[in-house]
Amino acid sequence: MLENVSYRYKIPAALMLAILLTELAVTAALVALTLSDARRNVESGARNLANVTTLSIRDSLMRDDLYRVFEVIRAPIDARELGNPLKQVIVLDSAGRVYASTNPKFSATWARASSLGEPVAVAIRQVHANPEFFYLSFPSVFALDDVVAAQAVLAEDGSFLGYVVVTYDTGKVRGEIATLLIRMVLLSLFGLLLLLPIAWWWGKRMATPLHRLSDAMERVHTAAPEILKSEVDARGRDEIGALSASFRGMLDELSEKRQLEREMVVSERLAAVGRVAAGIAHEINNPLGGLINAVDTLAKHGAPDGLTSRTLGLLERGLTQIRSTVGALLIEARLDSPAMGQADWDDLQILVHPEVITKNLQMQWSVPADTVALPSHLLRQLVLNLLLNAVKAVEEGGTVSCTATASPSEVCVLVSNTGEHIPEHVVNHVFEPYSPNQKSAGVRSYGLGLWVSYQIVTQLRGTISVSSQPGQTTFEVVLPITAGDKT
């Protein structure tokens, strides 16, 4: 049964039990010491009184001075304090008969020792057998017999003159002992009342880290490692501190493992979708190539007027853009495309302009004036997807910005918009095609656009990230420019 009880209760209970047993042991030892002291005090007092009495009455017994003997034995009785257990002093002659007594009603003169009760009779016999012997009978605390002390009265020549018997009231002795015991019990109770709450508090304090660690370990498969780590302190170098530190280390490893598992799941999902999309893209590429060839033939041999030529140019770039989109779905898409120039940036503005006008948006535009040494079809599709996504997400009258900067080593594109931000639980899934997490977000849905953008960035060996707070969402793309791109 004890193994099913929490250490939050077992440790405090064990400390309290240890204190209680200690208190009982100490009390028992004090009781034994008190009884021993009480016996020793009575014995010492009786021995001194018997010695003084025998010396004081020796001459009076030899002269048969009864009055003087009575005065001597009466003095300690008259001088005793209230509560003193001394009961009476009896002097017997050598024949064992009462010579003088402080209580004649109980022990009349010339009465034999046997008539004074068995304890006195036993005392007389013991002393008679050994005159040099001091006899003391100390009955049990709960007995009714008196404490009896006896000693022989010897003349200077060693002849036997009589006996001195001293009796003590056991009830009073018991009362003194009971008073001492009550004081010790009260003191012990006070100690228990003081120590038991301290033991309970200290035990709880010792068991709390262990309980937190146990609770965290039970929830390791249901709660986030970061939450569990915040609940477990690794303070101190004791066993619990070392175990807590090891558990926190395990949580760090578990968090890394779960992150790797999530990344592997996403990678496997994207790879599976990529294989499906690649198959579809191959089927689209053939008729798309024919359309592009037809437009090119019409532009070169059809003698179109200026407006038609401009329209054919836009149509050709649009079809080429479609081919680039399809190419983004191909895992082995070719990157043999012209560099990104000013006309490509202008086309992007033209393509999103209708949406901007419809929603009365403010468009902030900052792009490089020089040619960027990256495939224009891929970069155009990437930026267009991000712009369309931003325009779709922003509220009417909001702001969409596109800022692109180029250096000899890389191109950085920032596309941001105001409006509803992306919830935290959706941010990690925005680059997945038609993710259920996107649908659960409510208004926004990202379809294939961001997934295609992710594929293009991957092919260009770059990085894409998103940060979203209320009122501002920003997609950041960083694409490296290699020596092959520059040539």
PDB file of C-alpha atoms in Angstrom, residues 72-325:
ATOM      1  CA  VAL A  72      14.678  13.142  68.629  1.00  0.00           C
ATOM      2  CA  ILE A  73      12.372  11.207  66.303  1.00  0.00           C
ATOM      3  CA  ARG A  74       9.675  13.853  66.505  1.00  0.00           C
ATOM      4  CA  ALA A  75      11.963  16.670  65.281  1.00  0.00           C
ATOM      5  CA  PRO A  76      12.109  15.644  61.544  1.00  0.00           C
ATOM      6  CA  ILE A  77       8.350  15.041  61.515  1.00  0.00           C
ATOM      7  CA  ASP A  78       7.662  18.527  62.872  1.00  0.00           C
ATOM      8  CA  ALA A  79      10.192  20.130  60.512  1.00  0.00           C
ATOM      9  CA  ARG A  80       8.955  18.484  57.315  1.00  0.00           C
ATOM     10  CA  GLU A  81       7.501  20.701  54.616  1.00  0.00           C
ATOM     11  CA  LEU A  82       4.096  20.393  53.025  1.00  0.00           C
ATOM     12  CA  GLY A  83       4.205  17.591  50.509  1.00  0.00           C
ATOM     13  CA  ASN A  84       7.176  15.860  52.143  1.00  0.00           C
ATOM     14  CA  PRO A  85       6.509  12.087  51.861  1.00  0.00           C
ATOM     15  CA  LEU A  86       8.044  11.322  55.292  1.00  0.00           C
ATOM     16  CA  LYS A  87       5.306   9.491  57.194  1.00  0.00           C
ATOM     17  CA  GLN A  88       6.678   8.292  60.551  1.00  0.00           C
ATOM     18  CA  VAL A  89       9.777   7.261  62.472  1.00  0.00           C
ATOM     19  CA  ILE A  90       9.674   4.177  64.728  1.00  0.00           C
ATOM     20  CA  VAL A  91      12.283   3.055  67.268  1.00  0.00           C
ATOM     21  CA  LEU A  92      12.210  -0.594  68.309  1.00  0.00           C
ATOM     22  CA  ASP A  93      14.236  -2.218  71.072  1.00  0.00           C
ATOM     23  CA  SER A  94      16.550  -5.160  70.618  1.00  0.00           C
ATOM     24  CA  ALA A  95      13.633  -7.579  71.101  1.00  0.00           C
ATOM     25  CA  GLY A  96      11.762  -6.085  68.127  1.00  0.00           C
ATOM     26  CA  ARG A  97       9.118  -4.242  70.186  1.00  0.00           C
ATOM     27  CA  VAL A  98       8.077  -0.624  69.654  1.00  0.00           C
ATOM     28  CA  TYR A  99      10.014   1.670  72.012  1.00  0.00           C
ATOM     29  CA  ALA A 100       8.888   5.035  70.624  1.00  0.00           C
ATOM     30  CA  SER A 101       6.914   6.153  67.582  1.00  0.00           C
ATOM     31  CA  THR A 102       5.881   9.427  66.001  1.00  0.00           C
ATOM     32  CA  ASN A 103       2.459   7.890  65.418  1.00  0.00           C
ATOM     33  CA  PRO A 104       1.455   5.957  68.548  1.00  0.00           C
ATOM     34  CA  LYS A 105      -1.974   5.192  67.138  1.00  0.00           C
ATOM     35  CA  PHE A 106      -0.423   3.140  64.394  1.00  0.00           C
ATOM     36  CA  SER A 107       2.480   1.706  66.314  1.00  0.00           C
ATOM     37  CA  ALA A 108       1.701   1.510  70.031  1.00  0.00           C
ATOM     38  CA  THR A 109       4.478   1.135  72.553  1.00  0.00           C
ATOM     39  CA  TRP A 110       5.645  -2.453  73.174  1.00  0.00           C
ATOM     40  CA  ALA A 111       3.825  -3.625  70.026  1.00  0.00           C
ATOM     41  CA  ARG A 112       5.780  -6.228  68.111  1.00  0.00           C
ATOM     42  CA  ALA A 113       7.147  -5.582  64.648  1.00  0.00           C
ATOM     43  CA  SER A 114       4.896  -8.220  63.164  1.00  0.00           C
ATOM     44  CA  SER A 115       1.850  -6.131  64.115  1.00  0.00           C
ATOM     45  CA  LEU A 116       3.137  -3.162  62.110  1.00  0.00           C
ATOM     46  CA  GLY A 117       2.637  -4.853  58.778  1.00  0.00           C
ATOM     47  CA  GLU A 118       4.605  -7.178  56.585  1.00  0.00           C
ATOM     48  CA  PRO A 119       6.947  -4.483  55.079  1.00  0.00           C
ATOM     49  CA  VAL A 120       8.128  -3.413  58.572  1.00  0.00           C
ATOM     50  CA  ALA A 121       8.438  -7.016  59.760  1.00  0.00           C
ATOM     51  CA  VAL A 122      10.546  -7.896  56.710  1.00  0.00           C
ATOM     52  CA  ALA A 123      12.759  -4.858  57.313  1.00  0.00           C
ATOM     53  CA  ILE A 124      13.376  -5.865  60.956  1.00  0.00           C
ATOM     54  CA  ARG A 125      14.276  -9.407  59.943  1.00  0.00           C
ATOM     55  CA  GLN A 126      16.691  -8.232  57.259  1.00  0.00           C
ATOM     56  CA  VAL A 127      18.472  -5.799  59.591  1.00  0.00           C
ATOM     57  CA  HIS A 128      18.529  -8.328  62.429  1.00  0.00           C
ATOM     58  CA  ALA A 129      20.258 -10.795  60.159  1.00  0.00           C
ATOM     59  CA  ASN A 130      22.872  -8.160  59.162  1.00  0.00           C
ATOM     60  CA  PRO A 131      23.168  -5.280  61.666  1.00  0.00           C
ATOM     61  CA  GLU A 132      25.623  -3.397  59.406  1.00  0.00           C
ATOM     62  CA  PHE A 133      23.070  -3.454  56.550  1.00  0.00           C
ATOM     63  CA  PHE A 134      20.876  -0.457  55.577  1.00  0.00           C
ATOM     64  CA  TYR A 135      17.573  -1.783  54.358  1.00  0.00           C
ATOM     65  CA  LEU A 136      15.280   0.033  51.901  1.00  0.00           C
ATOM     66  CA  SER A 137      12.041  -1.262  50.406  1.00  0.00           C
ATOM     67  CA  PHE A 138      10.857   0.888  47.480  1.00  0.00           C
ATOM     68  CA  PRO A 139       7.681  -0.646  46.051  1.00  0.00           C
ATOM     69  CA  SER A 140       6.242   0.045  42.614  1.00  0.00           C
ATOM     70  CA  VAL A 141       4.828   3.504  41.956  1.00  0.00           C
ATOM     71  CA  PHE A 142       1.397   1.973  41.621  1.00  0.00           C
ATOM     72  CA  ALA A 143       1.670  -0.165  44.843  1.00  0.00           C
ATOM     73  CA  LEU A 144      -0.157   0.724  48.059  1.00  0.00           C
ATOM     74  CA  ASP A 145       2.641  -0.241  50.516  1.00  0.00           C
ATOM     75  CA  ASP A 146       4.772   2.484  52.090  1.00  0.00           C
ATOM     76  CA  VAL A 147       8.454   2.959  51.418  1.00  0.00           C
ATOM     77  CA  VAL A 148      10.258   1.388  54.400  1.00  0.00           C
ATOM     78  CA  ALA A 149      13.858   2.044  55.477  1.00  0.00           C
ATOM     79  CA  ALA A 150      15.490   0.369  58.491  1.00  0.00           C
ATOM     80  CA  GLN A 151      18.851   0.484  60.254  1.00  0.00           C
ATOM     81  CA  ALA A 152      20.235  -1.091  63.464  1.00  0.00           C
ATOM     82  CA  VAL A 153      21.141   1.027  66.500  1.00  0.00           C
ATOM     83  CA  LEU A 154      24.548  -0.181  67.710  1.00  0.00           C
ATOM     84  CA  ALA A 155      26.450   0.811  70.824  1.00  0.00           C
ATOM     85  CA  GLU A 156      30.039   1.990  70.626  1.00  0.00           C
ATOM     86  CA  ASP A 157      31.217  -1.504  71.427  1.00  0.00           C
ATOM     87  CA  GLY A 158      29.037  -2.893  68.621  1.00  0.00           C
ATOM     88  CA  SER A 159      26.375  -4.394  70.847  1.00  0.00           C
ATOM     89  CA  PHE A 160      22.837  -4.417  69.498  1.00  0.00           C
ATOM     90  CA  LEU A 161      20.519  -1.757  71.036  1.00  0.00           C
ATOM     91  CA  GLY A 162      17.514  -1.714  68.699  1.00  0.00           C
ATOM     92  CA  TYR A 163      16.183  -0.565  65.319  1.00  0.00           C
ATOM     93  CA  VAL A 164      15.194   2.658  63.606  1.00  0.00           C
ATOM     94  CA  VAL A 165      12.431   2.322  61.006  1.00  0.00           C
ATOM     95  CA  VAL A 166      11.510   5.231  58.694  1.00  0.00           C
ATOM     96  CA  THR A 167       8.411   5.055  56.473  1.00  0.00           C
ATOM     97  CA  TYR A 168       7.441   7.261  53.541  1.00  0.00           C
ATOM     98  CA  ASP A 169       3.983   7.766  52.091  1.00  0.00           C
ATOM     99  CA  THR A 170       4.002   6.171  48.635  1.00  0.00           C
ATOM    100  CA  GLY A 171       1.039   8.311  47.585  1.00  0.00           C
ATOM    101  CA  LYS A 172       3.027  11.515  48.095  1.00  0.00           C
ATOM    102  CA  VAL A 173       6.057  10.056  46.353  1.00  0.00           C
ATOM    103  CA  ARG A 174       3.783   9.073  43.508  1.00  0.00           C
ATOM    104  CA  GLY A 175       2.337  12.596  43.477  1.00  0.00           C
ATOM    105  CA  GLU A 176       5.766  14.174  43.144  1.00  0.00           C
ATOM    106  CA  ILE A 177       6.646  11.790  40.341  1.00  0.00           C
ATOM    107  CA  ALA A 178       3.289  12.453  38.656  1.00  0.00           C
ATOM    108  CA  THR A 179       3.921  16.214  38.829  1.00  0.00           C
ATOM    109  CA  LEU A 180       7.306  15.789  37.157  1.00  0.00           C
ATOM    110  CA  LEU A 181       5.816  13.477  34.542  1.00  0.00           C
ATOM    111  CA  ILE A 182       3.026  15.940  33.743  1.00  0.00           C
ATOM    112  CA  ARG A 183       5.586  18.678  33.250  1.00  0.00           C
ATOM    113  CA  MET A 184       7.623  16.464  30.944  1.00  0.00           C
ATOM    114  CA  VAL A 185       4.547  15.436  28.980  1.00  0.00           C
ATOM    115  CA  LEU A 186       3.474  19.042  28.567  1.00  0.00           C
ATOM    116  CA  LEU A 187       6.970  19.967  27.470  1.00  0.00           C
ATOM    117  CA  SER A 188       6.971  17.071  24.995  1.00  0.00           C
ATOM    118  CA  LEU A 189       3.578  18.088  23.628  1.00  0.00           C
ATOM    119  CA  PHE A 190       4.800  21.633  23.187  1.00  0.00           C
ATOM    120  CA  GLY A 191       7.819  20.284  21.327  1.00  0.00           C
ATOM    121  CA  LEU A 192       5.599  18.129  19.132  1.00  0.00           C
ATOM    122  CA  LEU A 193       3.259  21.020  18.352  1.00  0.00           C
ATOM    123  CA  LEU A 194       6.285  23.056  17.359  1.00  0.00           C
ATOM    124  CA  LEU A 195       8.233  20.396  15.471  1.00  0.00           C
ATOM    125  CA  LEU A 196       5.461  18.483  13.657  1.00  0.00           C
ATOM    126  CA  PRO A 197       4.336  21.449  11.482  1.00  0.00           C
ATOM    127  CA  ILE A 198       7.983  22.218  10.737  1.00  0.00           C
ATOM    128  CA  ALA A 199       8.556  18.579   9.785  1.00  0.00           C
ATOM    129  CA  TRP A 200       5.473  18.598   7.545  1.00  0.00           C
ATOM    130  CA  TRP A 201       6.564  21.848   5.851  1.00  0.00           C
ATOM    131  CA  TRP A 202      10.133  20.660   5.383  1.00  0.00           C
ATOM    132  CA  GLY A 203       8.993  17.289   4.081  1.00  0.00           C
ATOM    133  CA  LYS A 204       6.655  18.946   1.566  1.00  0.00           C
ATOM    134  CA  ARG A 205       9.500  21.242   0.512  1.00  0.00           C
ATOM    135  CA  MET A 206      11.762  18.247  -0.072  1.00  0.00           C
ATOM    136  CA  ALA A 207       9.110  16.267  -1.968  1.00  0.00           C
ATOM    137  CA  THR A 208       7.789  19.110  -4.173  1.00  0.00           C
ATOM    138  CA  PRO A 209      10.648  18.989  -6.749  1.00  0.00           C
ATOM    139  CA  LEU A 210      10.278  15.226  -6.945  1.00  0.00           C
ATOM    140  CA  HIS A 211       6.513  15.551  -7.465  1.00  0.00           C
ATOM    141  CA  ARG A 212       6.988  18.158 -10.199  1.00  0.00           C
ATOM    142  CA  LEU A 213       9.515  15.937 -11.921  1.00  0.00           C
ATOM    143  CA  SER A 214       7.189  12.930 -11.713  1.00  0.00           C
ATOM    144  CA  ASP A 215       4.236  14.960 -13.024  1.00  0.00           C
ATOM    145  CA  ALA A 216       6.326  16.296 -15.915  1.00  0.00           C
ATOM    146  CA  MET A 217       7.498  12.800 -16.816  1.00  0.00           C
ATOM    147  CA  GLU A 218       3.894  11.570 -16.910  1.00  0.00           C
ATOM    148  CA  ARG A 219       2.989  14.353 -19.380  1.00  0.00           C
ATOM    149  CA  VAL A 220       6.082  14.043 -21.548  1.00  0.00           C
ATOM    150  CA  HIS A 221       4.034  12.554 -24.436  1.00  0.00           C
ATOM    151  CA  THR A 222       1.156  15.042 -24.206  1.00  0.00           C
ATOM    152  CA  ALA A 223       2.678  18.424 -23.319  1.00  0.00           C
ATOM    153  CA  ALA A 224       5.212  20.528 -25.184  1.00  0.00           C
ATOM    154  CA  PRO A 225       8.832  20.061 -24.001  1.00  0.00           C
ATOM    155  CA  GLU A 226       9.163  23.831 -23.499  1.00  0.00           C
ATOM    156  CA  ILE A 227       6.240  23.847 -21.036  1.00  0.00           C
ATOM    157  CA  LEU A 228       7.583  20.845 -19.136  1.00  0.00           C
ATOM    158  CA  LYS A 229      11.043  22.368 -19.018  1.00  0.00           C
ATOM    159  CA  SER A 230       9.675  25.533 -17.420  1.00  0.00           C
ATOM    160  CA  GLU A 231       8.000  23.433 -14.705  1.00  0.00           C
ATOM    161  CA  VAL A 232      11.122  21.492 -13.690  1.00  0.00           C
ATOM    162  CA  ASP A 233      13.906  23.335 -11.864  1.00  0.00           C
ATOM    163  CA  ALA A 234      17.415  21.896 -11.891  1.00  0.00           C
ATOM    164  CA  ARG A 235      18.763  23.636  -8.813  1.00  0.00           C
ATOM    165  CA  GLY A 236      21.271  22.062  -6.461  1.00  0.00           C
ATOM    166  CA  ARG A 237      23.673  19.174  -6.821  1.00  0.00           C
ATOM    167  CA  ASP A 238      21.712  16.563  -4.923  1.00  0.00           C
ATOM    168  CA  GLU A 239      20.110  13.523  -6.530  1.00  0.00           C
ATOM    169  CA  ILE A 240      16.865  15.333  -7.375  1.00  0.00           C
ATOM    170  CA  GLY A 241      18.789  18.253  -8.886  1.00  0.00           C
ATOM    171  CA  ALA A 242      20.905  15.902 -11.011  1.00  0.00           C
ATOM    172  CA  LEU A 243      17.803  13.964 -12.103  1.00  0.00           C
ATOM    173  CA  SER A 244      16.017  17.220 -13.005  1.00  0.00           C
ATOM    174  CA  ALA A 245      19.014  18.380 -15.033  1.00  0.00           C
ATOM    175  CA  SER A 246      19.084  15.068 -16.903  1.00  0.00           C
ATOM    176  CA  PHE A 247      15.338  15.322 -17.560  1.00  0.00           C
ATOM    177  CA  ARG A 248      15.716  18.862 -18.935  1.00  0.00           C
ATOM    178  CA  GLY A 249      18.481  17.607 -21.212  1.00  0.00           C
ATOM    179  CA  MET A 250      16.199  14.806 -22.379  1.00  0.00           C
ATOM    180  CA  LEU A 251      13.476  17.382 -23.114  1.00  0.00           C
ATOM    181  CA  ASP A 252      15.909  19.381 -25.254  1.00  0.00           C
ATOM    182  CA  GLU A 253      16.797  16.257 -27.215  1.00  0.00           C
ATOM    183  CA  LEU A 254      13.114  15.342 -27.523  1.00  0.00           C
ATOM    184  CA  SER A 255      12.296  18.826 -28.819  1.00  0.00           C
ATOM    185  CA  GLU A 256      15.035  18.550 -31.438  1.00  0.00           C
ATOM    186  CA  LYS A 257      13.826  15.090 -32.405  1.00  0.00           C
ATOM    187  CA  ARG A 258      10.226  16.283 -32.819  1.00  0.00           C
ATOM    188  CA  GLN A 259      11.410  19.228 -34.900  1.00  0.00           C
ATOM    189  CA  LEU A 260      13.383  16.879 -37.147  1.00  0.00           C
ATOM    190  CA  GLU A 261      10.359  14.595 -37.424  1.00  0.00           C
ATOM    191  CA  ARG A 262       8.162  17.543 -38.442  1.00  0.00           C
ATOM    192  CA  GLU A 263      10.714  18.625 -41.025  1.00  0.00           C
ATOM    193  CA  MET A 264      10.950  15.078 -42.367  1.00  0.00           C
ATOM    194  CA  VAL A 265       7.154  14.829 -42.622  1.00  0.00           C
ATOM    195  CA  VAL A 266       6.994  18.137 -44.482  1.00  0.00           C
ATOM    196  CA  SER A 267       9.842  17.102 -46.772  1.00  0.00           C
ATOM    197  CA  GLU A 268       8.232  13.746 -47.534  1.00  0.00           C
ATOM    198  CA  ARG A 269       4.868  15.402 -48.159  1.00  0.00           C
ATOM    199  CA  LEU A 270       6.394  18.013 -50.454  1.00  0.00           C
ATOM    200  CA  ALA A 271       8.384  15.336 -52.285  1.00  0.00           C
ATOM    201  CA  ALA A 272       5.246  13.272 -52.849  1.00  0.00           C
ATOM    202  CA  VAL A 273       3.311  16.271 -54.133  1.00  0.00           C
ATOM    203  CA  GLY A 274       6.305  17.224 -56.252  1.00  0.00           C
ATOM    204  CA  ARG A 275       6.342  13.863 -57.944  1.00  0.00           C
ATOM    205  CA  VAL A 276       2.644  14.150 -58.782  1.00  0.00           C
ATOM    206  CA  ALA A 277       3.018  17.739 -59.957  1.00  0.00           C
ATOM    207  CA  ALA A 278       6.035  16.843 -62.095  1.00  0.00           C
ATOM    208  CA  GLY A 279       3.992  14.236 -63.934  1.00  0.00           C
ATOM    209  CA  ILE A 280       1.243  16.768 -64.634  1.00  0.00           C
ATOM    210  CA  ALA A 281       3.781  19.406 -65.663  1.00  0.00           C
ATOM    211  CA  HIS A 282       5.280  17.130 -68.290  1.00  0.00           C
ATOM    212  CA  GLU A 283       1.845  16.717 -69.864  1.00  0.00           C
ATOM    213  CA  ILE A 284       1.279  20.499 -69.921  1.00  0.00           C
ATOM    214  CA  ASN A 285       4.674  21.421 -71.323  1.00  0.00           C
ATOM    215  CA  ASN A 286       4.065  19.950 -74.787  1.00  0.00           C
ATOM    216  CA  PRO A 287       0.953  21.978 -75.793  1.00  0.00           C
ATOM    217  CA  LEU A 288       2.368  25.004 -73.995  1.00  0.00           C
ATOM    218  CA  GLY A 289       5.480  24.881 -76.159  1.00  0.00           C
ATOM    219  CA  GLY A 290       3.290  24.803 -79.266  1.00  0.00           C
ATOM    220  CA  LEU A 291       1.395  27.916 -78.116  1.00  0.00           C
ATOM    221  CA  ILE A 292       4.624  29.792 -77.497  1.00  0.00           C
ATOM    222  CA  ASN A 293       5.919  28.820 -80.959  1.00  0.00           C
ATOM    223  CA  ALA A 294       2.658  29.982 -82.561  1.00  0.00           C
ATOM    224  CA  VAL A 295       2.828  33.378 -80.858  1.00  0.00           C
ATOM    225  CA  ASP A 296       6.465  33.753 -81.836  1.00  0.00           C
ATOM    226  CA  THR A 297       5.685  32.841 -85.448  1.00  0.00           C
ATOM    227  CA  LEU A 298       2.813  35.331 -85.565  1.00  0.00           C
ATOM    228  CA  ALA A 299       5.006  38.065 -84.134  1.00  0.00           C
ATOM    229  CA  LYS A 300       7.795  37.461 -86.645  1.00  0.00           C
ATOM    230  CA  HIS A 301       5.863  36.638 -89.841  1.00  0.00           C
ATOM    231  CA  GLY A 302       2.395  38.040 -89.396  1.00  0.00           C
ATOM    232  CA  ALA A 303       3.259  41.764 -89.824  1.00  0.00           C
ATOM    233  CA  PRO A 304       1.173  42.925 -86.815  1.00  0.00           C
ATOM    234  CA  ASP A 305       0.617  46.616 -86.042  1.00  0.00           C
ATOM    235  CA  GLY A 306       2.077  48.306 -82.957  1.00  0.00           C
ATOM    236  CA  LEU A 307      -0.775  47.518 -80.534  1.00  0.00           C
ATOM    237  CA  THR A 308      -0.879  43.917 -81.706  1.00  0.00           C
ATOM    238  CA  SER A 309       2.892  43.599 -81.356  1.00  0.00           C
ATOM    239  CA  ARG A 310       2.699  44.900 -77.792  1.00  0.00           C
ATOM    240  CA  THR A 311      -0.150  42.531 -77.032  1.00  0.00           C
ATOM    241  CA  LEU A 312       1.743  39.618 -78.592  1.00  0.00           C
ATOM    242  CA  GLY A 313       4.787  40.501 -76.479  1.00  0.00           C
ATOM    243  CA  LEU A 314       2.697  40.488 -73.315  1.00  0.00           C
ATOM    244  CA  LEU A 315       1.063  37.239 -74.415  1.00  0.00           C
ATOM    245  CA  GLU A 316       4.450  35.665 -75.093  1.00  0.00           C
ATOM    246  CA  ARG A 317       5.774  36.706 -71.707  1.00  0.00           C
ATOM    247  CA  GLY A 318       2.610  35.384 -70.092  1.00  0.00           C
ATOM    248  CA  LEU A 319       2.904  32.014 -71.834  1.00  0.00           C
ATOM    249  CA  THR A 320       6.574  31.924 -70.949  1.00  0.00           C
ATOM    250  CA  GLN A 321       5.571  32.679 -67.366  1.00  0.00           C
ATOM    251  CA  ILE A 322       3.148  29.757 -67.458  1.00  0.00           C
ATOM    252  CA  ARG A 323       5.945  27.556 -68.709  1.00  0.00           C
ATOM    253  CA  SER A 324       8.095  28.783 -65.831  1.00  0.00           C
ATOM    254  CA  THR A 325       5.287  27.957 -63.417  1.00  0.00           C
TER     255      THR A 325
END
